[in-house]
Amino acid sequence: MRPGPGALGRLNIVTAQPPTGLSRELIALRAARELERGSVVNLGIGLPTLVAGFVKPADDILFQAENGILGYSGISDSEFDSDLINAGGQPVDLVPGASFFDTADSFTMIRGGHIDAAILGGLQVSARGDLANWFVPARGGGSVGGAMDLAVGARKLIIAMAHVTRDGEPRIVEECDYPLTAERCVDVIITDLAVIDVRDGGLSLRETAPGISPEEVAEWTGAGLLIPDDVAEMSL
Amino acid sequence: MRPGPGALGRLNIVTAQPPTGLSRELIALRAARELERGSVVNLGIGLPTLVAGFVKPADDILFQAENGILGYSGISDSEFDSDLINAGGQPVDLVPGASFFDTADSFTMIRGGHIDAAILGGLQVSARGDLANWFVPARGGGSVGGAMDLAVGARKLIIAMAHVTRDGEPRIVEECDYPLTAERCVDVIITDLAVIDVRDGGLSLRETAPGISPEEVAEWTGAGLLIPDDVAEMSL
Amino acid sequence: MDVLVFESADSAVADVVDGSVVLVGGFVSAGTPSNLILALKRGGQTGLTAVANNIGLGDLLDELCEERQLAKVIATFAIRASGTRSSRFEAQYRAGEVELELAPQGTLIERLRAGGAGLGGVLTKTGLGTMMAEGKQVLELDGEDWLLERPLRGDVALLKAWRGDRQGNLQYRLAGLNFNPVMATAADLVIAEVEEIVEAGEIPPELVGTPGIYVHRLVQCDPVPVRWDG
Amino acid sequence: MDVLVFESADSAVADVVDGSVVLVGGFVSAGTPSNLILALKRGGQTGLTAVANNIGLGDLLDELCEERQLAKVIATFAIRASGTRSSRFEAQYRAGEVELELAPQGTLIERLRAGGAGLGGVLTKTGLGTMMAEGKQVLELDGEDWLLERPLRGDVALLKAWRGDRQGNLQYRLAGLNFNPVMATAADLVIAEVEEIVEAGEIPPELVGTPGIYVHRLVQCDPVPVRWDG
């Protein structure tokens, strides 16, 4: 799939290179800012894992890992303990008040709406907030982990991903052509180029990365994008 | 309902008094003998509770209480601890290797077929093994507790009850007219007069209480009763 | 996030509104939130639906019948098969003044669990062919019948634990768990009475029976002795 | 009843028959029955269906692919979205030599729980409108769609716990619980490897994660270090 024209049809040069936006770390930093004080948060494998490193104790965030931990502070530098890992297999440190539970109880938490926010990676997000993030058709098979349950159950779903693929194709599209994780589940998309809200079944630009114009974001977005008057530059 | 003629139609004098059979304690003793060595057993409220007192350590029986205990030895003489009770609210003592769990896990055990035998009280048992034990129409409302789950889930269901009501009406009947606990669930009925197996959808007399004849049992049984040649007297 | 610690059971339940569905933890004397129940009695809220394992003679829940605070009870033990004395609830039930929905224990806990776990229901054999199946959907799957039981949730849950920490983590004692951990997941407002409030971290992670994120309010109370009479 | 204590992981799994459905506890490195998996590799049983959270690069379960012992895998992590190196399983999957049924984690655990708890299934929203709903029944209840997920059981379960007592009670360590406690309820033969075997009563009743009645065989093994690579 090539980048199709966005809502404003600005993409004229299909051989253009996407602008250089935020690093993975800065995407994670911006995603961390999206978390409300005192909330319970699950971080997906990959980029979202980095978010834990950008949360301050004063933010009072409690991280949940679907393998059965509530209350880890981040990736551990201590000696590896095979029984103390997050869902990505990385060693973690605990905070006071942490607890352990089995997978059934973990998904009671997730599916039951007890997680305030989940930050997951994405392959594609559609204009109405459908998410595809578990199956690459060219590779087949897939790895879904807890993504489908998190997409359905988390009160707020934040997708942190690169705005376009390595081949320069938009990941934000009118309709996902990758198999879905869940329908109409995404609330916010945070990329190297922008912060976009999924609102009333459509996409609305909230912030741009430093040096990126709203028009550039629209250009590299494969779906209609509302650009309000008050689009801000991300403060990082 | 008056005692109807049994399979052999022996009941001629409807004003007859039922013979005096076993005491409640001896019914419990006989029920205890029915338990296989090393089995996991749930005891219902009332008469079945007494069974724990007739089990020897060598029998290696593990008692489960649906309120969340596996491994109690019997009713406790110690000081009452409100958090250490069986499902009938009675204080219990623990055996080494006991465990506690919540009601969800307790009924995973019960409904999932992990309890070898349950001994419950009964109001009526039908010829094909239907059980009624939770609702007295004259009183209404009812108290079901874990009885329906135990009737469905226990691998072997033993009913310990008086053979007839205080008014001399049989509790073992062709069809229950009290609301059912579960259909076709009873394996063995132990009463003050007899041990009766429910087998291939019918009742078969296995043992009689001392001093009680097979004919007397049939007389006070409101359903067809097979009397094999080898009916034994209970050894108590 | 720190849990809200209340000074008294009365203040912890003061804003429970009339007509609420109230989940009440406990099993006879074990893990029963006696102080919160008595506070609800003093609070005087009416038209309540109580969901609890038992409402028998001697149960503190029966106290809520004194001033007719209960409109409906969903329970597993309610009316005894025999005995001459009767509870207040029983008398009001016979007079048609309070509604009773009896449920098998294993079904009641699964309905609550489904309510807390975002499940739309579970299929059980318990209750098939009995009064419990009346008005419920039966599914035939691979030649076997199953009864569909739907989720149950409360507006409020009243729990009892042994210790609670300032993040709301609860530690239960002995057979005090019973309905409490599942009910904690299945209500919009979860209030727990505990015998002791400790700092976060004092309850070892392996002994947290209810993670603090489920608990909104905590109150320290001395346990009320309970003697059950069925 | 005392559990059967085996001298070696090899002897504990020796009579697992070809074609068995084997539930394998663990989540990446945590609570993974590494010794039992390697014993199954040495045992050489074939045509197995493995049910496990993950079969990725570095997973010991992938070792069972070396001699093509797996006919089917039911898992939540199987084929990575990116990366150049691939597991043995991945290669065999691409060659059509092994079947894969992917399941959402919360659905897999509920299917296993239903299998262990005597439930005929659960209704979830997870997977609705996705490939996971293909071939499954959707129920509309009160205007909402729910996906019906059916129970899943194993012939054998391989578990890992920290300590086990002679009655088979298991105590887990940290995040070592994961799939183990539910899988313990959902198989006909349950085999657990533990780091230490203790006398009954040495595991406090509050810390028993799997009651002994679920466990049939116990074997003491030193843990095998696991390093996951996805």
PDB file of N, CA, C and O in Angstrom, chain A residues 60-82:
ATOM      1  N   ASP A  60       2.670   8.999  40.475  1.00  0.00           N
ATOM      2  CA  ASP A  60       1.869   8.016  41.191  1.00  0.00           C
ATOM      3  C   ASP A  60       1.209   7.008  40.239  1.00  0.00           C
ATOM      4  O   ASP A  60       0.055   6.636  40.412  1.00  0.00           O
ATOM      5  N   ILE A  61       1.975   6.606  39.211  1.00  0.00           N
ATOM      6  CA  ILE A  61       1.463   5.633  38.242  1.00  0.00           C
ATOM      7  C   ILE A  61       1.773   4.229  38.731  1.00  0.00           C
ATOM      8  O   ILE A  61       2.867   3.956  39.223  1.00  0.00           O
ATOM      9  N   LEU A  62       0.792   3.343  38.608  1.00  0.00           N
ATOM     10  CA  LEU A  62       1.001   1.946  38.989  1.00  0.00           C
ATOM     11  C   LEU A  62       0.990   1.118  37.707  1.00  0.00           C
ATOM     12  O   LEU A  62       0.000   1.099  36.988  1.00  0.00           O
ATOM     13  N   PHE A  63       2.102   0.461  37.423  1.00  0.00           N
ATOM     14  CA  PHE A  63       2.174  -0.342  36.202  1.00  0.00           C
ATOM     15  C   PHE A  63       1.723  -1.779  36.450  1.00  0.00           C
ATOM     16  O   PHE A  63       2.134  -2.419  37.420  1.00  0.00           O
ATOM     17  N   GLN A  64       0.878  -2.252  35.549  1.00  0.00           N
ATOM     18  CA  GLN A  64       0.410  -3.635  35.598  1.00  0.00           C
ATOM     19  C   GLN A  64       1.051  -4.402  34.460  1.00  0.00           C
ATOM     20  O   GLN A  64       1.172  -3.866  33.346  1.00  0.00           O
ATOM     21  N   ALA A  65       1.492  -5.617  34.721  1.00  0.00           N
ATOM     22  CA  ALA A  65       1.998  -6.490  33.652  1.00  0.00           C
ATOM     23  C   ALA A  65       1.080  -7.697  33.578  1.00  0.00           C
ATOM     24  O   ALA A  65       0.764  -8.295  34.611  1.00  0.00           O
ATOM     25  N   GLU A  66       0.641  -8.046  32.378  1.00  0.00           N
ATOM     26  CA  GLU A  66      -0.412  -9.055  32.250  1.00  0.00           C
ATOM     27  C   GLU A  66       0.019 -10.437  32.710  1.00  0.00           C
ATOM     28  O   GLU A  66      -0.822 -11.313  32.914  1.00  0.00           O
ATOM     29  N   ASN A  67       1.333 -10.647  32.882  1.00  0.00           N
ATOM     30  CA  ASN A  67       1.774 -11.931  33.417  1.00  0.00           C
ATOM     31  C   ASN A  67       1.570 -12.041  34.922  1.00  0.00           C
ATOM     32  O   ASN A  67       1.872 -13.079  35.496  1.00  0.00           O
ATOM     33  N   GLY A  68       1.044 -10.982  35.568  1.00  0.00           N
ATOM     34  CA  GLY A  68       0.642 -11.151  36.952  1.00  0.00           C
ATOM     35  C   GLY A  68       1.337 -10.283  37.973  1.00  0.00           C
ATOM     36  O   GLY A  68       1.568 -10.709  39.114  1.00  0.00           O
ATOM     37  N   ILE A  69       1.659  -9.042  37.584  1.00  0.00           N
ATOM     38  CA  ILE A  69       2.257  -8.103  38.539  1.00  0.00           C
ATOM     39  C   ILE A  69       1.480  -6.796  38.491  1.00  0.00           C
ATOM     40  O   ILE A  69       1.211  -6.270  37.407  1.00  0.00           O
ATOM     41  N   LEU A  70       1.148  -6.280  39.643  1.00  0.00           N
ATOM     42  CA  LEU A  70       0.659  -4.901  39.747  1.00  0.00           C
ATOM     43  C   LEU A  70       1.670  -4.159  40.618  1.00  0.00           C
ATOM     44  O   LEU A  70       1.940  -4.578  41.745  1.00  0.00           O
ATOM     45  N   GLY A  71       2.264  -3.099  40.054  1.00  0.00           N
ATOM     46  CA  GLY A  71       3.191  -2.299  40.843  1.00  0.00           C
ATOM     47  C   GLY A  71       4.655  -2.578  40.581  1.00  0.00           C
ATOM     48  O   GLY A  71       5.403  -2.894  41.493  1.00  0.00           O
ATOM     49  N   TYR A  72       5.076  -2.459  39.317  1.00  0.00           N
ATOM     50  CA  TYR A  72       6.529  -2.482  39.070  1.00  0.00           C
ATOM     51  C   TYR A  72       6.930  -1.083  38.632  1.00  0.00           C
ATOM     52  O   TYR A  72       6.120  -0.310  38.118  1.00  0.00           O
ATOM     53  N   SER A  73       8.197  -0.756  38.881  1.00  0.00           N
ATOM     54  CA  SER A  73       8.608   0.627  38.652  1.00  0.00           C
ATOM     55  C   SER A  73       9.300   0.798  37.314  1.00  0.00           C
ATOM     56  O   SER A  73       9.380   1.898  36.785  1.00  0.00           O
ATOM     57  N   GLY A  74       9.797  -0.278  36.762  1.00  0.00           N
ATOM     58  CA  GLY A  74      10.494  -0.150  35.486  1.00  0.00           C
ATOM     59  C   GLY A  74      11.452  -1.316  35.315  1.00  0.00           C
ATOM     60  O   GLY A  74      11.465  -2.249  36.120  1.00  0.00           O
ATOM     61  N   ILE A  75      12.231  -1.247  34.257  1.00  0.00           N
ATOM     62  CA  ILE A  75      13.169  -2.325  33.946  1.00  0.00           C
ATOM     63  C   ILE A  75      14.279  -2.309  34.993  1.00  0.00           C
ATOM     64  O   ILE A  75      14.787  -1.258  35.371  1.00  0.00           O
ATOM     65  N   SER A  76      14.640  -3.503  35.454  1.00  0.00           N
ATOM     66  CA  SER A  76      15.578  -3.628  36.565  1.00  0.00           C
ATOM     67  C   SER A  76      17.014  -3.742  36.092  1.00  0.00           C
ATOM     68  O   SER A  76      17.296  -4.326  35.039  1.00  0.00           O
ATOM     69  N   ASP A  77      17.914  -3.153  36.869  1.00  0.00           N
ATOM     70  CA  ASP A  77      19.343  -3.338  36.620  1.00  0.00           C
ATOM     71  C   ASP A  77      19.913  -4.452  37.499  1.00  0.00           C
ATOM     72  O   ASP A  77      21.079  -4.802  37.387  1.00  0.00           O
ATOM     73  N   SER A  78      19.072  -4.979  38.396  1.00  0.00           N
ATOM     74  CA  SER A  78      19.571  -5.987  39.330  1.00  0.00           C
ATOM     75  C   SER A  78      19.809  -7.304  38.592  1.00  0.00           C
ATOM     76  O   SER A  78      19.527  -7.434  37.408  1.00  0.00           O
ATOM     77  N   GLU A  79      20.315  -8.261  39.324  1.00  0.00           N
ATOM     78  CA  GLU A  79      20.568  -9.580  38.750  1.00  0.00           C
ATOM     79  C   GLU A  79      19.244 -10.164  38.234  1.00  0.00           C
ATOM     80  O   GLU A  79      18.207 -10.008  38.864  1.00  0.00           O
ATOM     81  N   PHE A  80      19.282 -10.826  37.100  1.00  0.00           N
ATOM     82  CA  PHE A  80      18.070 -11.357  36.480  1.00  0.00           C
ATOM     83  C   PHE A  80      17.431 -12.423  37.356  1.00  0.00           C
ATOM     84  O   PHE A  80      18.071 -13.372  37.783  1.00  0.00           O
ATOM     85  N   ASP A  81      16.147 -12.237  37.643  1.00  0.00           N
ATOM     86  CA  ASP A  81      15.379 -13.256  38.369  1.00  0.00           C
ATOM     87  C   ASP A  81      14.300 -13.733  37.410  1.00  0.00           C
ATOM     88  O   ASP A  81      13.413 -12.965  37.023  1.00  0.00           O
ATOM     89  N   SER A  82      14.367 -14.988  37.042  1.00  0.00           N
ATOM     90  CA  SER A  82      13.479 -15.488  35.988  1.00  0.00           C
ATOM     91  C   SER A  82      11.999 -15.391  36.370  1.00  0.00           C
ATOM     92  O   SER A  82      11.139 -15.394  35.495  1.00  0.00           O
TER      93      SER A  82
END
